[in-house]
mmCIF file of C-alpha atoms in Angstrom:
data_model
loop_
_atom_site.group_PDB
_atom_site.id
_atom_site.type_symbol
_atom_site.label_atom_id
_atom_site.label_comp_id
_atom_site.label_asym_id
_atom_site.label_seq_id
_atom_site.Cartn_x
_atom_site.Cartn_y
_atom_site.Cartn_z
ATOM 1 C CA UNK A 1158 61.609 4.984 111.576
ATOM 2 C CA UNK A 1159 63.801 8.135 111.247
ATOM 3 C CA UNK A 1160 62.002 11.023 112.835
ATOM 4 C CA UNK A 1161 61.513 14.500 110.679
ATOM 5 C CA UNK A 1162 62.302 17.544 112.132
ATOM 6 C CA UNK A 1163 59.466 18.925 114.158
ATOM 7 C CA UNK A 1164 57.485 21.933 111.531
ATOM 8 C CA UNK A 1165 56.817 24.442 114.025
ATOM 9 C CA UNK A 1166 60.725 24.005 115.490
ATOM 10 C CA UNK A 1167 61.520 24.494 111.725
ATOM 11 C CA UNK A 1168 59.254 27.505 111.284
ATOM 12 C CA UNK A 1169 60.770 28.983 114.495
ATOM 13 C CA UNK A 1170 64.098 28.573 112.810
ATOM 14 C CA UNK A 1171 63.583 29.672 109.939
ATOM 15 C CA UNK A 1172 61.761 32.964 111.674
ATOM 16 C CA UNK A 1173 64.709 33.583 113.746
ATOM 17 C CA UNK A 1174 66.977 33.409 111.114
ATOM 18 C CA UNK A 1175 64.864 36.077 108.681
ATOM 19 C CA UNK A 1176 64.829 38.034 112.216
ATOM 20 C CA UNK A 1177 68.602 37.924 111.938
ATOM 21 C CA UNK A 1178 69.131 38.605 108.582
ATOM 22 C CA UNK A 1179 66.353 41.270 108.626
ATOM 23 C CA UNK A 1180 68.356 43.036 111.814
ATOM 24 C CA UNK A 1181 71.795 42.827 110.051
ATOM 25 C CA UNK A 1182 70.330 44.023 106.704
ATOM 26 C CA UNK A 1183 69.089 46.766 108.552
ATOM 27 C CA UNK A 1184 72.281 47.469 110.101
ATOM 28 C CA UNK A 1185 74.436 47.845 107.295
ATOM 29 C CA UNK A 1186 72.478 50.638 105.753
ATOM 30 C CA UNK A 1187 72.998 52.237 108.978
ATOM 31 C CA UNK A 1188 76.386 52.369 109.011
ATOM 32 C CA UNK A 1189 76.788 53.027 105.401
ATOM 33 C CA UNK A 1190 74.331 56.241 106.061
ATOM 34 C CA UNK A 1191 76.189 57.322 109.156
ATOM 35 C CA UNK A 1192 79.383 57.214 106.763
ATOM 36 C CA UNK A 1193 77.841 59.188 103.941
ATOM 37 C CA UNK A 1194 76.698 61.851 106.602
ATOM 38 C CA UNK A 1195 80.482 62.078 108.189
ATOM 39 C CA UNK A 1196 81.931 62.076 104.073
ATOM 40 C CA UNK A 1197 78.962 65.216 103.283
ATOM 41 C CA UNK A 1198 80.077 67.175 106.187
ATOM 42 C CA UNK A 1199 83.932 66.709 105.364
ATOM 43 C CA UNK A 1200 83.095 67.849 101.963
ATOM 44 C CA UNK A 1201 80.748 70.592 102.798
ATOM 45 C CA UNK A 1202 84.064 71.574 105.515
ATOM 46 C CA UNK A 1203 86.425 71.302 102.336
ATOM 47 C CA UNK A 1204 83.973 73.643 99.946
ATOM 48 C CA UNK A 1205 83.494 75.955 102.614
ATOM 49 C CA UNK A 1206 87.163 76.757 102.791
ATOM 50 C CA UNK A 1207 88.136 76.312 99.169
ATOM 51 C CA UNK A 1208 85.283 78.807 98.695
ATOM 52 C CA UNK A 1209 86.959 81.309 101.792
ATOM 53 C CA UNK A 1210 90.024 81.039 99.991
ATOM 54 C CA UNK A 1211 88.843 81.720 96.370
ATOM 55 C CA UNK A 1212 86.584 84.950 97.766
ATOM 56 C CA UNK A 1213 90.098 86.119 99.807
ATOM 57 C CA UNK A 1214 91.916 85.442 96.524
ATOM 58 C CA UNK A 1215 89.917 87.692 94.951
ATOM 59 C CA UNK A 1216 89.296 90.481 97.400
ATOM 60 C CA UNK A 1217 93.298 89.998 97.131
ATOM 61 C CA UNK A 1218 93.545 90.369 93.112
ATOM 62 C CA UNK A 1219 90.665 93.459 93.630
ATOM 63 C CA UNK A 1220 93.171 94.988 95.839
ATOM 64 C CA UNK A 1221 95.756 94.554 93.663
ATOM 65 C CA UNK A 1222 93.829 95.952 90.783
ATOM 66 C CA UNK A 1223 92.629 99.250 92.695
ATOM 67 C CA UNK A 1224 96.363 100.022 93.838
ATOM 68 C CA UNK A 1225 97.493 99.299 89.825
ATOM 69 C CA UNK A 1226 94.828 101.944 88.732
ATOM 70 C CA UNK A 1227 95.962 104.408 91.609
ATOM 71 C CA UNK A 1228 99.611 103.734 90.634
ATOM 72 C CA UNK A 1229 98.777 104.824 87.109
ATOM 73 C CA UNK A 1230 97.123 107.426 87.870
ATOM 74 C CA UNK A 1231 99.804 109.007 89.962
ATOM 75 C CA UNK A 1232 101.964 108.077 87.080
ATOM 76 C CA UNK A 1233 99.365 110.087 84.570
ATOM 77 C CA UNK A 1234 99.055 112.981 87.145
ATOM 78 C CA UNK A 1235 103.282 112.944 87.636
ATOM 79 C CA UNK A 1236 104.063 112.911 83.902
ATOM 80 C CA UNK A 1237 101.493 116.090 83.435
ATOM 81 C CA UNK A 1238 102.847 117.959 85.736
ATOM 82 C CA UNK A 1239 106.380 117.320 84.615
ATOM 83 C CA UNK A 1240 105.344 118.362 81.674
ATOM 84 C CA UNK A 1241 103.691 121.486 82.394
ATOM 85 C CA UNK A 1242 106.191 122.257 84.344
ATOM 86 C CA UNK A 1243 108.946 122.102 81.923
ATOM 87 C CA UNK A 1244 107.146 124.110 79.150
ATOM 88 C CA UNK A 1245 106.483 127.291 81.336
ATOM 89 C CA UNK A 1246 110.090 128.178 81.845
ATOM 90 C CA UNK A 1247 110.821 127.406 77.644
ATOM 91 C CA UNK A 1248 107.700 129.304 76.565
ATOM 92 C CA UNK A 1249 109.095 132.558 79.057
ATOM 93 C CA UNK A 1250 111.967 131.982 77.464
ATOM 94 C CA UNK A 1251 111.038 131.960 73.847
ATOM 95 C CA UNK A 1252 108.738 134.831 74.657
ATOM 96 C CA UNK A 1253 111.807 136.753 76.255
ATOM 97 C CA UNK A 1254 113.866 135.753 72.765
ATOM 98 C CA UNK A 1255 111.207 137.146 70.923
ATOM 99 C CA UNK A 1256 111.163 140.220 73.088
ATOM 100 C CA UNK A 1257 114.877 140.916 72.730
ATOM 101 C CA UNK A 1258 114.940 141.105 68.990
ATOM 102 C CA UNK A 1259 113.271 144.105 68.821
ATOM 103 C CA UNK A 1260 113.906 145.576 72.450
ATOM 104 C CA UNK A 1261 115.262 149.170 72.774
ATOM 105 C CA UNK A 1262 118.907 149.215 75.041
ATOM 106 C CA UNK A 1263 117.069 149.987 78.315
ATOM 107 C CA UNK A 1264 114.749 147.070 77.788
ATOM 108 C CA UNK A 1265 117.367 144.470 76.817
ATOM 109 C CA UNK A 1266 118.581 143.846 80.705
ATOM 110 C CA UNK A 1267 115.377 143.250 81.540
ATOM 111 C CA UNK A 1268 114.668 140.382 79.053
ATOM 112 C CA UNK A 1269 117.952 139.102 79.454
ATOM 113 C CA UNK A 1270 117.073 139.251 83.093
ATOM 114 C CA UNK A 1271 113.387 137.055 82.408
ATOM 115 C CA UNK A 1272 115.947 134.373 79.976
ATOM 116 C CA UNK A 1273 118.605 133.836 83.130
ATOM 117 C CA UNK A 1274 115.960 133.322 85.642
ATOM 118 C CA UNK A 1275 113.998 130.816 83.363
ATOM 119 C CA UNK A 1276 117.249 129.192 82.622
ATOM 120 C CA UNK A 1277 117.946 128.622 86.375
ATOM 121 C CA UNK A 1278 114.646 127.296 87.036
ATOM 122 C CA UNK A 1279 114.671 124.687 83.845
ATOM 123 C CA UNK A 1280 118.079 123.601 85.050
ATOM 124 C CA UNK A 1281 116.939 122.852 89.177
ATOM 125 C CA UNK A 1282 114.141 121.171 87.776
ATOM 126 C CA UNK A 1283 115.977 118.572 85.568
ATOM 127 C CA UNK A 1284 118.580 118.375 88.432
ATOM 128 C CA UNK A 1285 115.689 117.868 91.114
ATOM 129 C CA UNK A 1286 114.055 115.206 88.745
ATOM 130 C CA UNK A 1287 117.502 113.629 87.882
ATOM 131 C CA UNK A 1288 117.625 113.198 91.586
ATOM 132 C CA UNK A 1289 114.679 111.836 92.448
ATOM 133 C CA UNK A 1290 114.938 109.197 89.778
ATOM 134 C CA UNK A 1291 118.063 108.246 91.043
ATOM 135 C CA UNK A 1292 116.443 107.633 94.367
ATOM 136 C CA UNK A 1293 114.068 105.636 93.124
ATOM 137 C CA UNK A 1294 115.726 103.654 91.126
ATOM 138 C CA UNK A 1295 119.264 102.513 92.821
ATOM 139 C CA UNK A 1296 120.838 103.887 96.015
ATOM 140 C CA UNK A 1297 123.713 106.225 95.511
ATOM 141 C CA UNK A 1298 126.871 104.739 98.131
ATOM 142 C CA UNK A 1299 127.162 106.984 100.824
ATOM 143 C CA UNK A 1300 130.347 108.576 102.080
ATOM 144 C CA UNK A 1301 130.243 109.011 105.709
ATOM 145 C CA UNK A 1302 132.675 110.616 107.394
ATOM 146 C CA UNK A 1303 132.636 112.023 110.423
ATOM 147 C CA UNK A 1304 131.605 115.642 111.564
ATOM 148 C CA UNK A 1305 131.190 118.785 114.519
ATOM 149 C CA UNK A 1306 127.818 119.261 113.569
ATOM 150 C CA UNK A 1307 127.713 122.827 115.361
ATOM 151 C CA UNK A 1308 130.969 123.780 113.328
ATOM 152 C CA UNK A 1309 129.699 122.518 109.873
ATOM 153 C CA UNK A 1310 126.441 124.060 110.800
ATOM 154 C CA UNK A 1311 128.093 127.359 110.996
ATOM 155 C CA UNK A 1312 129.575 126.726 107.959
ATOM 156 C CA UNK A 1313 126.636 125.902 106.010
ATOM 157 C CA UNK A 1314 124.523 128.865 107.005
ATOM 158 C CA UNK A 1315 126.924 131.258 106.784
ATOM 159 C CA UNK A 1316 126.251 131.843 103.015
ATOM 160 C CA UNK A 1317 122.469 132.425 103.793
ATOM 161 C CA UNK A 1318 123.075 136.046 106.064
ATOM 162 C CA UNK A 1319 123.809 137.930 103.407
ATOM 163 C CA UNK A 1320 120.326 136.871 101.647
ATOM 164 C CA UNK A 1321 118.547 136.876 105.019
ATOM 165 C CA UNK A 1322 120.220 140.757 105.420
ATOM 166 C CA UNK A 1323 119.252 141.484 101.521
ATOM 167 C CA UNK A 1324 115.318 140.981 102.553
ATOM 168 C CA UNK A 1325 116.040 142.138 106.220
ATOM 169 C CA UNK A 1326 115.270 139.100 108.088
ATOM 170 C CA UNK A 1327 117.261 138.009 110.788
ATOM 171 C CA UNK A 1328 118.797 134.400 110.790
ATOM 172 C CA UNK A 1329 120.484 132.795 114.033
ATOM 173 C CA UNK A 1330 121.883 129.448 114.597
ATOM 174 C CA UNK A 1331 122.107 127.960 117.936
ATOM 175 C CA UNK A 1332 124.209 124.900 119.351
ATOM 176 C CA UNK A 1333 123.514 123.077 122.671
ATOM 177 C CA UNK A 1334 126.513 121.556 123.787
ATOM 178 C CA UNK A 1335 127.219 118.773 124.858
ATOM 179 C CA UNK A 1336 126.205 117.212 121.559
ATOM 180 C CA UNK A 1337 128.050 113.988 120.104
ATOM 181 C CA UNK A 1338 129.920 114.062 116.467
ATOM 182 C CA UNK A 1339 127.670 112.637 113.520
ATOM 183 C CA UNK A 1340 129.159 109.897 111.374
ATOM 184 C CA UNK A 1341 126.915 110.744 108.262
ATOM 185 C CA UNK A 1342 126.898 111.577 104.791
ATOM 186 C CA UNK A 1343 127.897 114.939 104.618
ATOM 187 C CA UNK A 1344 126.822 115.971 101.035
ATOM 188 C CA UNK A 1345 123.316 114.323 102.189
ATOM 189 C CA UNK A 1346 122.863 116.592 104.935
ATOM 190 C CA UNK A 1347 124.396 119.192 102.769
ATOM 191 C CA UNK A 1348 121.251 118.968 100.155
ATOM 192 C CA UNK A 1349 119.061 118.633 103.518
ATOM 193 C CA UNK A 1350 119.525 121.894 105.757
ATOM 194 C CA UNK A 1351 120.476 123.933 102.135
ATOM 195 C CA UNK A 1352 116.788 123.222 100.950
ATOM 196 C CA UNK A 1353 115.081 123.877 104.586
ATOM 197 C CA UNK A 1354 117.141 127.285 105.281
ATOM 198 C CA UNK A 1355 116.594 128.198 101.606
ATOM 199 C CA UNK A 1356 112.921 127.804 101.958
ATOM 200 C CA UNK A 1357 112.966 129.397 105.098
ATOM 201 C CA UNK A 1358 114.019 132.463 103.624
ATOM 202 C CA UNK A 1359 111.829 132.149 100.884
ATOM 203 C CA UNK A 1360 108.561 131.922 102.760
ATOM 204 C CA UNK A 1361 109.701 134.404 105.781
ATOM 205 C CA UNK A 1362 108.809 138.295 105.137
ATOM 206 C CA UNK A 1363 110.615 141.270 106.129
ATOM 207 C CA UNK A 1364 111.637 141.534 109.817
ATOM 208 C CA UNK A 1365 111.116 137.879 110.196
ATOM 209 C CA UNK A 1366 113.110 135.401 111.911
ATOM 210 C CA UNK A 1367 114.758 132.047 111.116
ATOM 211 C CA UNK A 1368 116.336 130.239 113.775
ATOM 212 C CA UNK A 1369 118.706 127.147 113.141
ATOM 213 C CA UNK A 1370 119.537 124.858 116.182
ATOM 214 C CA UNK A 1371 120.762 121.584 117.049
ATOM 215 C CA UNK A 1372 121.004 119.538 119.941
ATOM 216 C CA UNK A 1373 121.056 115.877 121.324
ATOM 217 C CA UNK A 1374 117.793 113.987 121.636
ATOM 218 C CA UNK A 1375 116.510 113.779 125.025
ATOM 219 C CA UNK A 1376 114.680 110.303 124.591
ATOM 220 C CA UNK A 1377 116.936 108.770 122.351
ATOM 221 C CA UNK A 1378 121.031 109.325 123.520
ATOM 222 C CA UNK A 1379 121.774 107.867 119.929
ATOM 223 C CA UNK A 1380 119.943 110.843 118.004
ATOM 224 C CA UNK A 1381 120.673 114.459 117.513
ATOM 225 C CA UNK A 1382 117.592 116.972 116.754
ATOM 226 C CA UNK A 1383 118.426 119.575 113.795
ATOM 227 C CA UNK A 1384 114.942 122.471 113.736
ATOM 228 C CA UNK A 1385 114.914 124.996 110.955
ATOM 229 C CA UNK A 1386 112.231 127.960 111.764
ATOM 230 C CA UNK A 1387 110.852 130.062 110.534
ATOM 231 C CA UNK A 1388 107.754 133.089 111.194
ATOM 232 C CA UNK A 1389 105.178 131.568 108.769
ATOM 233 C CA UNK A 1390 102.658 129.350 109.570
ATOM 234 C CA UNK A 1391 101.734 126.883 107.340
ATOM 235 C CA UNK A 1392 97.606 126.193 107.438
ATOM 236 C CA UNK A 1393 96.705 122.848 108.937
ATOM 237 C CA UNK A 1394 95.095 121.445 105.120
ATOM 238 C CA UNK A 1395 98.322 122.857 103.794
ATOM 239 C CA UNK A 1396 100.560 120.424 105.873
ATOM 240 C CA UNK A 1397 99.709 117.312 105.211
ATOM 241 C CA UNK A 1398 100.735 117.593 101.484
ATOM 242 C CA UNK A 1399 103.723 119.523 101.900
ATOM 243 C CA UNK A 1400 106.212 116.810 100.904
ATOM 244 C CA UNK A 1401 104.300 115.668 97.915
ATOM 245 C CA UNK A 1402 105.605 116.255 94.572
ATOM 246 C CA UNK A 1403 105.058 119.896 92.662
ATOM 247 C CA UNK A 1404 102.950 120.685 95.761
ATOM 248 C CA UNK A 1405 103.234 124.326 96.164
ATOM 249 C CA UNK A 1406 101.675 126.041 99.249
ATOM 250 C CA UNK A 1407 99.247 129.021 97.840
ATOM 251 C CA UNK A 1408 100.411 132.431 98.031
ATOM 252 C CA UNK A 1409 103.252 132.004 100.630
ATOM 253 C CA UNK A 1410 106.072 132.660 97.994
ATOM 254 C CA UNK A 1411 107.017 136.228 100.234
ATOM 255 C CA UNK A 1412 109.883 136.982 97.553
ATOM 256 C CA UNK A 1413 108.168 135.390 94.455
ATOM 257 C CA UNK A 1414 111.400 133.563 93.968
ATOM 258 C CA UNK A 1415 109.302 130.530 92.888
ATOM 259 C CA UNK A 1416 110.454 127.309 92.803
ATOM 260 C CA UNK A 1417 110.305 123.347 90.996
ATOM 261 C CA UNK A 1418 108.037 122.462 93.692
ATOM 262 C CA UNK A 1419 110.261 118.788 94.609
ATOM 263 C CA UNK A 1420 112.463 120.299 97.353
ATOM 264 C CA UNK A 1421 110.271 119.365 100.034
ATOM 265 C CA UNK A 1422 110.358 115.674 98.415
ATOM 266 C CA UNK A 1423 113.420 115.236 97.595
ATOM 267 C CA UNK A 1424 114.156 115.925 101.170
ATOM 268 C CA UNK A 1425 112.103 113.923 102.834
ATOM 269 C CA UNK A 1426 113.527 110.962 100.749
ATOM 270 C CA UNK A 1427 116.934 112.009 101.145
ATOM 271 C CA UNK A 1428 116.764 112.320 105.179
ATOM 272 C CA UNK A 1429 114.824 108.320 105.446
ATOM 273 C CA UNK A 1430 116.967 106.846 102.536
ATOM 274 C CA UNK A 1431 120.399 108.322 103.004
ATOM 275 C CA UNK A 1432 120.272 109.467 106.564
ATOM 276 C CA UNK A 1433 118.776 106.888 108.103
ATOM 277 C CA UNK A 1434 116.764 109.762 109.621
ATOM 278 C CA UNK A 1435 112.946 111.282 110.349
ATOM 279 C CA UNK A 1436 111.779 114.299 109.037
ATOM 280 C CA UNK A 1437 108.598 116.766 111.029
ATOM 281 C CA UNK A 1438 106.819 119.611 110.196
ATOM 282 C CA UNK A 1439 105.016 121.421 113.471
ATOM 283 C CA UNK A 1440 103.162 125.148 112.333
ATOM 284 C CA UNK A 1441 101.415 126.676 115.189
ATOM 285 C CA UNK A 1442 101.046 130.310 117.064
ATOM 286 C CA UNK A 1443 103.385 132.032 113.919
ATOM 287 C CA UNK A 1444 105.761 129.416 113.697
ATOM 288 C CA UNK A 1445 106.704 126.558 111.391
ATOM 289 C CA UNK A 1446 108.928 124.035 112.100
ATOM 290 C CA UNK A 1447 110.854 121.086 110.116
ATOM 291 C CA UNK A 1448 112.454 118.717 113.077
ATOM 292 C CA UNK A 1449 115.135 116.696 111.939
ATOM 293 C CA UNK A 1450 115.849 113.227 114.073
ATOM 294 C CA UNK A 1451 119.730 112.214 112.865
ATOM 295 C CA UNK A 1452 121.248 108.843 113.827
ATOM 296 C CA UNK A 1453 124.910 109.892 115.403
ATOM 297 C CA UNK A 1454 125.912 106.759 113.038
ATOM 298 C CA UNK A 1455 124.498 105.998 109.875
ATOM 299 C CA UNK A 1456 127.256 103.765 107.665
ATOM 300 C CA UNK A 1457 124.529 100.697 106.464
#
C-alpha cells in the first residue's frame, strides 16, 4: 500500500515555502523603494539646479534690463544737452542779427564781435561732436611716424606764449633728457597737449604758471610721462567728472572764454584709443595736474 505524504511534513512545507515567498515579496518592495528614494533625490538634485540656473538667468536678463534703461537714459540726457547746447550759440546769434539792424556805427563792432564768437563756438562744437562720433563708431587708421618729443614739444607750445603773455601768465616747458623717440600718431598727440595747454590757460589767472614737461617713465623703460600744469586746483567732487561729456567745472572759466564742454572727453578717448596711452588728473596744494603715460611705440 503506497504511503501518503506525512500532513504535518506537508504543512511544514507548505509553511516554509509561504515563509519564502512572504520574505522575497517583502524584498522586492524594498528594493523598488530604495530605487524610488535614489530616482527622488536625483530629481530633486536636477530641479534644484534647473531652478539655480533659471533664478541666475534672470538676475542676468534684470541686469541686462537696468543697464538698457541707464543706457537710454544717458542717451536722453546726451541728446538734451546737445541740444541745448547748440541753440544758445544760434539764439546769441539771431539776437546779435537783430541787434545789428538797427545798431548805431560804434555799436556795430560789438555785435559783429557777439556773431564771430558764437560762430566759433557752434563750429568746435559740431567739430568736437563729429569727432567723438567718429570714435565711437569706427577707428580712424593711424599714421605713426616717428618723433623728438622735446623738439615737437617746443614746437607745439610755442604758439601758446603769446596768449599766456596776453593774460600775463607765464608758460615753461621742460625736457629731461635722456628720453627715447615716440613712434606715435602725431596729429593724435597734436589734438592731445593742444586741448590740455589750451585749458591750462583758460583756467589759470593772472601771474599764474603753466609748466609743460616730459620725461621717461621710471617704472616702465617703455613709457614716456607728458604733465601739463597748471595753478588751479580743481575741488576733489569736481574731479571725478571732469572727463564726462558737457561737464563744465563751476566758475573756473578765469577768461570767460567758455567752451563746448567735450575737450576733456574727447581727450581722454583719444589718448586710450589712438595712443595706446593713460590719461591722470592729480589737484592738490594749488596745483592741477593731467599726467600723460605714452607707449614709445604705438603702430597696432
Amino acid at each position: 500500500m503506497k504511503q501518503l505524504p506525512s500532513l504535518t511534513k506537508k504543512a511544514h512545507d507548505n509553511d516554509e515555502y509561504f515563509l519564502q515567498n512572504q520574505d522575497c515579496a517583502k524584498s522586492e518592495p524594498m528594493k523598488d523603494e530604495e530605487k524610488t528614494k535614489d530616482q527622488l533625490i536625483e530629481e530633486l538634485r536636477g530641479l534644484r539646479q534647473h531652478l539655480a540656473a533659471m533664478e541666475f538667468g534672470a538676475q542676468e536678463h534684470l541686469q541686462q534690463m537696468q543697464d538698457l534703461e541707464r543706457l537710454n537714459q544717458l542717451k536722453d540726457d546726451f541728446l538734451d544737452t546737445v541740444s541745448h547746447e547748440l541753440r544758445t550759440p544760434l539764439a546769441n546769434m539771431t539776437m546779435a542779427i537783430q541787434l545789428l539792424k538797427n545798431a548805431s556805427e560804434n555799436r556795430k563792432a560789438d555785435y559783429l564781435g557777439i556773431l564771430e564768437r558764437e560762430c566759433l563756438r557752434e563750429s568746435r562744437l559740431i567739430k568736437d561732436l563729429l569727432e567723438l562720433q567718429e570714435l565711437a563708431s569706427r577707428p580712424r587708421q593711424r599714421m605713426c611716424e616717428v618723433i623728438d618729443l622735446g623738439e615737437w614739444l617746443h614746437h607745439r607750445i610755442e604758439p601758446f606764449r603769446h596768449q599766456a603773455e596776453k593774460f600775463q601768465q607765464e608758460l615753461t616747458l621742460h625736457v629731461q633728457v635722456p628720453i627715447p623717440k615716440l613712434t606715435i600718431d602725431s596729429r593724435s598727440l597734436d589734438r592731445v597737449v593742444t586741448e590740455l595747454v589750451d585749458n591750462a590757460c583758460k583756467h589759470t589767472v593772472a601771474c599764474g604758471h603753466i609748466a609743460v614737461e616730459a620725461e621717461s617713465s621710471e617704472t616702465d623703460a617703455q613709457s614716456v610721462l607728458v604733465t601739463i600744469s597748471n595753478t588751479v586746483e580743481i575741488p576733489m567732487g569736481e574731479q571725478v567728472r571732469i572727463f564726462d561729456k558737457f561737464y563744465r567745472i563751476p566758475s573756473s572759466d578765469a577768461w570767460s572764454r567758455g567752451g563746448t564742454g567735450l575737450g576733456l572727453a574727447l581727450v581722454k578717448r583719444v589718448v586710450v584709443e589712438r595712443l595706446g596711452g593713460e590719461i591722470t588728473v592729480f589737484s592738490q596744494q594749488g596745483w592741477t595736474t593731467f599726467e600723460l603715460k605714452l607707449p614709445v611705440s604705438f603702430t597696432l
